[in-house]
């Protein structure tokens, strides 16, 4: 790696998923997944819907990322025998509520985003966020969450 730029060396050395806490890892995986899907959808959004399609896609990505981050940050404080269902309900409530509110606000502020493309992008990004968050949170619940992580160190 000595021939790589210093920035790439810094990123490669600083970002190791295995050395991160479960919370940080979940947030990074969610962000990378959403940004990856948004990147894949950016060109079709631009060619089919122009600037409003790309803006809608960006807002959809942000609207789905924020509740995901909140759920991951709160997940460690949820305890008890009903932890799995509590996390699912919390995640569902935040995800649906914040995404719906963001979509309504975006359409109200920018009426040009009230297009089929914006809603399609939101649905795709939402589906990816739901899948990634659910997988991560359920694997955390199955392994005992933060308590298992603390005991392993």
mmCIF file of C-alpha atoms in Angstrom:
data_model
loop_
_atom_site.group_PDB
_atom_site.id
_atom_site.type_symbol
_atom_site.label_atom_id
_atom_site.label_comp_id
_atom_site.label_asym_id
_atom_site.label_seq_id
_atom_site.Cartn_x
_atom_site.Cartn_y
_atom_site.Cartn_z
ATOM 1 C CA UNK A 1 0.000 0.000 0.000
ATOM 2 C CA UNK A 2 2.997 2.285 0.032
ATOM 3 C CA UNK A 3 2.309 3.328 -3.579
ATOM 4 C CA UNK A 4 -1.220 4.491 -2.737
ATOM 5 C CA UNK A 5 -2.041 8.059 -1.926
ATOM 6 C CA UNK A 6 -1.865 9.097 1.737
ATOM 7 C CA UNK A 7 -5.644 9.654 1.763
ATOM 8 C CA UNK A 8 -6.341 6.069 0.659
ATOM 9 C CA UNK A 9 -3.883 4.752 3.256
ATOM 10 C CA UNK A 10 -5.632 6.834 5.918
ATOM 11 C CA UNK A 11 -9.098 5.573 4.919
ATOM 12 C CA UNK A 12 -7.962 1.958 4.649
ATOM 13 C CA UNK A 13 -6.277 2.129 8.039
ATOM 14 C CA UNK A 14 -9.060 4.009 9.792
ATOM 15 C CA UNK A 15 -12.052 2.065 8.517
ATOM 16 C CA UNK A 16 -12.065 -1.518 9.655
ATOM 17 C CA UNK A 17 -15.557 -2.828 10.317
ATOM 18 C CA UNK A 18 -14.306 -5.497 12.685
ATOM 19 C CA UNK A 19 -12.710 -2.955 15.009
ATOM 20 C CA UNK A 20 -15.880 -0.833 15.245
ATOM 21 C CA UNK A 21 -18.571 -1.137 17.877
ATOM 22 C CA UNK A 22 -21.817 -2.806 16.808
ATOM 23 C CA UNK A 23 -23.550 0.576 16.725
ATOM 24 C CA UNK A 24 -20.899 2.214 14.551
ATOM 25 C CA UNK A 25 -20.745 -0.815 12.291
ATOM 26 C CA UNK A 26 -24.520 -0.776 11.822
ATOM 27 C CA UNK A 27 -24.520 2.913 10.948
ATOM 28 C CA UNK A 28 -21.621 2.544 8.503
ATOM 29 C CA UNK A 29 -23.181 -0.490 6.794
ATOM 30 C CA UNK A 30 -26.524 1.323 6.500
ATOM 31 C CA UNK A 31 -24.900 4.477 5.115
ATOM 32 C CA UNK A 32 -22.790 2.552 2.593
ATOM 33 C CA UNK A 33 -25.796 0.494 1.463
ATOM 34 C CA UNK A 34 -28.009 3.545 1.014
ATOM 35 C CA UNK A 35 -25.329 5.588 -0.716
ATOM 36 C CA UNK A 36 -24.542 2.628 -2.969
ATOM 37 C CA UNK A 37 -28.162 2.247 -4.028
ATOM 38 C CA UNK A 38 -28.544 6.010 -4.456
ATOM 39 C CA UNK A 39 -25.433 6.051 -6.636
ATOM 40 C CA UNK A 40 -26.826 3.240 -8.791
ATOM 41 C CA UNK A 41 -30.150 5.046 -9.133
ATOM 42 C CA UNK A 42 -28.700 8.515 -9.776
ATOM 43 C CA UNK A 43 -28.221 8.104 -13.523
ATOM 44 C CA UNK A 44 -31.688 6.632 -14.195
ATOM 45 C CA UNK A 45 -33.204 9.347 -11.969
ATOM 46 C CA UNK A 46 -31.395 12.031 -13.962
ATOM 47 C CA UNK A 47 -32.232 10.645 -17.397
ATOM 48 C CA UNK A 48 -35.907 10.015 -16.604
ATOM 49 C CA UNK A 49 -36.772 12.908 -14.277
ATOM 50 C CA UNK A 50 -33.907 15.402 -14.519
ATOM 51 C CA UNK A 51 -32.735 17.469 -11.600
ATOM 52 C CA UNK A 52 -35.885 16.880 -9.544
ATOM 53 C CA UNK A 53 -35.317 13.111 -9.780
ATOM 54 C CA UNK A 54 -31.795 13.388 -8.379
ATOM 55 C CA UNK A 55 -32.858 15.845 -5.669
ATOM 56 C CA UNK A 56 -35.725 13.543 -4.704
ATOM 57 C CA UNK A 57 -33.354 10.591 -4.563
ATOM 58 C CA UNK A 58 -30.941 12.505 -2.347
ATOM 59 C CA UNK A 59 -33.700 13.599 0.000
ATOM 60 C CA UNK A 60 -35.068 10.045 0.114
ATOM 61 C CA UNK A 61 -31.621 8.738 1.030
ATOM 62 C CA UNK A 62 -31.254 11.301 3.793
ATOM 63 C CA UNK A 63 -34.815 10.712 5.034
ATOM 64 C CA UNK A 64 -34.127 6.975 5.362
ATOM 65 C CA UNK A 65 -30.629 7.344 6.820
ATOM 66 C CA UNK A 66 -31.551 9.642 9.719
ATOM 67 C CA UNK A 67 -34.093 7.311 11.401
ATOM 68 C CA UNK A 68 -31.707 4.404 10.842
ATOM 69 C CA UNK A 69 -28.965 6.239 12.700
ATOM 70 C CA UNK A 70 -31.350 7.107 15.535
ATOM 71 C CA UNK A 71 -32.499 3.476 15.866
ATOM 72 C CA UNK A 72 -28.910 2.228 15.970
ATOM 73 C CA UNK A 73 -27.973 4.781 18.617
ATOM 74 C CA UNK A 74 -30.999 3.982 20.777
ATOM 75 C CA UNK A 75 -30.748 0.188 20.363
ATOM 76 C CA UNK A 76 -28.165 -0.209 23.146
ATOM 77 C CA UNK A 77 -30.431 1.429 25.707
ATOM 78 C CA UNK A 78 -33.355 -0.937 25.031
ATOM 79 C CA UNK A 79 -33.231 -3.747 27.570
ATOM 80 C CA UNK A 80 -35.459 -6.540 28.745
ATOM 81 C CA UNK A 81 -37.085 -9.711 27.550
ATOM 82 C CA UNK A 82 -39.099 -7.877 24.888
ATOM 83 C CA UNK A 83 -36.017 -6.226 23.365
ATOM 84 C CA UNK A 84 -36.528 -7.649 19.872
ATOM 85 C CA UNK A 85 -40.126 -6.521 19.534
ATOM 86 C CA UNK A 86 -39.325 -3.167 21.142
ATOM 87 C CA UNK A 87 -36.556 -2.526 18.620
ATOM 88 C CA UNK A 88 -38.775 -3.578 15.724
ATOM 89 C CA UNK A 89 -41.598 -1.286 16.843
ATOM 90 C CA UNK A 90 -39.246 1.594 17.564
ATOM 91 C CA UNK A 91 -37.550 1.185 14.202
ATOM 92 C CA UNK A 92 -40.837 0.887 12.352
ATOM 93 C CA UNK A 93 -42.343 3.913 14.066
ATOM 94 C CA UNK A 94 -39.328 6.133 13.525
ATOM 95 C CA UNK A 95 -38.736 4.922 9.994
ATOM 96 C CA UNK A 96 -42.330 5.328 8.837
ATOM 97 C CA UNK A 97 -42.955 8.544 10.751
ATOM 98 C CA UNK A 98 -39.797 10.398 9.791
ATOM 99 C CA UNK A 99 -39.791 9.240 6.178
ATOM 100 C CA UNK A 100 -43.449 10.142 5.716
ATOM 101 C CA UNK A 101 -42.940 13.535 7.347
ATOM 102 C CA UNK A 102 -39.853 14.208 5.227
ATOM 103 C CA UNK A 103 -41.680 13.201 2.031
ATOM 104 C CA UNK A 104 -44.637 15.470 2.846
ATOM 105 C CA UNK A 105 -42.355 18.372 3.738
ATOM 106 C CA UNK A 106 -40.230 17.917 0.597
ATOM 107 C CA UNK A 107 -43.290 17.874 -1.674
ATOM 108 C CA UNK A 108 -44.730 20.904 0.081
ATOM 109 C CA UNK A 109 -41.504 22.907 -0.215
ATOM 110 C CA UNK A 110 -40.605 21.607 -3.689
ATOM 111 C CA UNK A 111 -43.780 20.720 -5.644
ATOM 112 C CA UNK A 112 -41.651 19.529 -8.578
ATOM 113 C CA UNK A 113 -40.670 16.524 -6.424
ATOM 114 C CA UNK A 114 -44.257 15.269 -6.504
ATOM 115 C CA UNK A 115 -43.417 12.828 -9.285
ATOM 116 C CA UNK A 116 -43.588 9.107 -9.768
ATOM 117 C CA UNK A 117 -39.778 8.999 -9.903
ATOM 118 C CA UNK A 118 -39.364 10.612 -6.500
ATOM 119 C CA UNK A 119 -41.736 8.139 -4.905
ATOM 120 C CA UNK A 120 -40.138 5.201 -6.696
ATOM 121 C CA UNK A 121 -36.690 6.268 -5.473
ATOM 122 C CA UNK A 122 -38.068 6.691 -1.956
ATOM 123 C CA UNK A 123 -39.637 3.225 -2.053
ATOM 124 C CA UNK A 124 -36.400 1.594 -3.234
ATOM 125 C CA UNK A 125 -34.209 3.412 -0.716
ATOM 126 C CA UNK A 126 -36.749 2.700 2.052
ATOM 127 C CA UNK A 127 -36.737 -1.007 1.203
ATOM 128 C CA UNK A 128 -32.954 -1.196 1.356
ATOM 129 C CA UNK A 129 -32.886 0.706 4.667
ATOM 130 C CA UNK A 130 -35.525 -1.601 6.113
ATOM 131 C CA UNK A 131 -33.643 -4.731 5.051
ATOM 132 C CA UNK A 132 -30.234 -3.554 6.293
ATOM 133 C CA UNK A 133 -31.519 -2.229 9.623
ATOM 134 C CA UNK A 134 -33.657 -5.275 10.333
ATOM 135 C CA UNK A 135 -30.822 -7.675 9.569
ATOM 136 C CA UNK A 136 -28.379 -5.782 11.758
ATOM 137 C CA UNK A 137 -30.730 -5.241 14.687
ATOM 138 C CA UNK A 138 -31.958 -8.834 14.691
ATOM 139 C CA UNK A 139 -28.401 -10.177 14.608
ATOM 140 C CA UNK A 140 -27.627 -7.861 17.528
ATOM 141 C CA UNK A 141 -30.649 -9.094 19.477
ATOM 142 C CA UNK A 142 -29.732 -12.722 18.742
ATOM 143 C CA UNK A 143 -26.191 -12.201 20.000
ATOM 144 C CA UNK A 144 -27.219 -10.344 23.137
ATOM 145 C CA UNK A 145 -26.469 -6.831 21.929
ATOM 146 C CA UNK A 146 -24.171 -4.560 23.830
ATOM 147 C CA UNK A 147 -23.928 -6.908 26.812
ATOM 148 C CA UNK A 148 -22.377 -9.635 24.668
ATOM 149 C CA UNK A 149 -20.005 -7.100 23.132
ATOM 150 C CA UNK A 150 -18.839 -5.871 26.537
ATOM 151 C CA UNK A 151 -18.336 -9.387 27.879
ATOM 152 C CA UNK A 152 -16.203 -10.361 24.868
ATOM 153 C CA UNK A 153 -13.621 -7.609 25.591
#
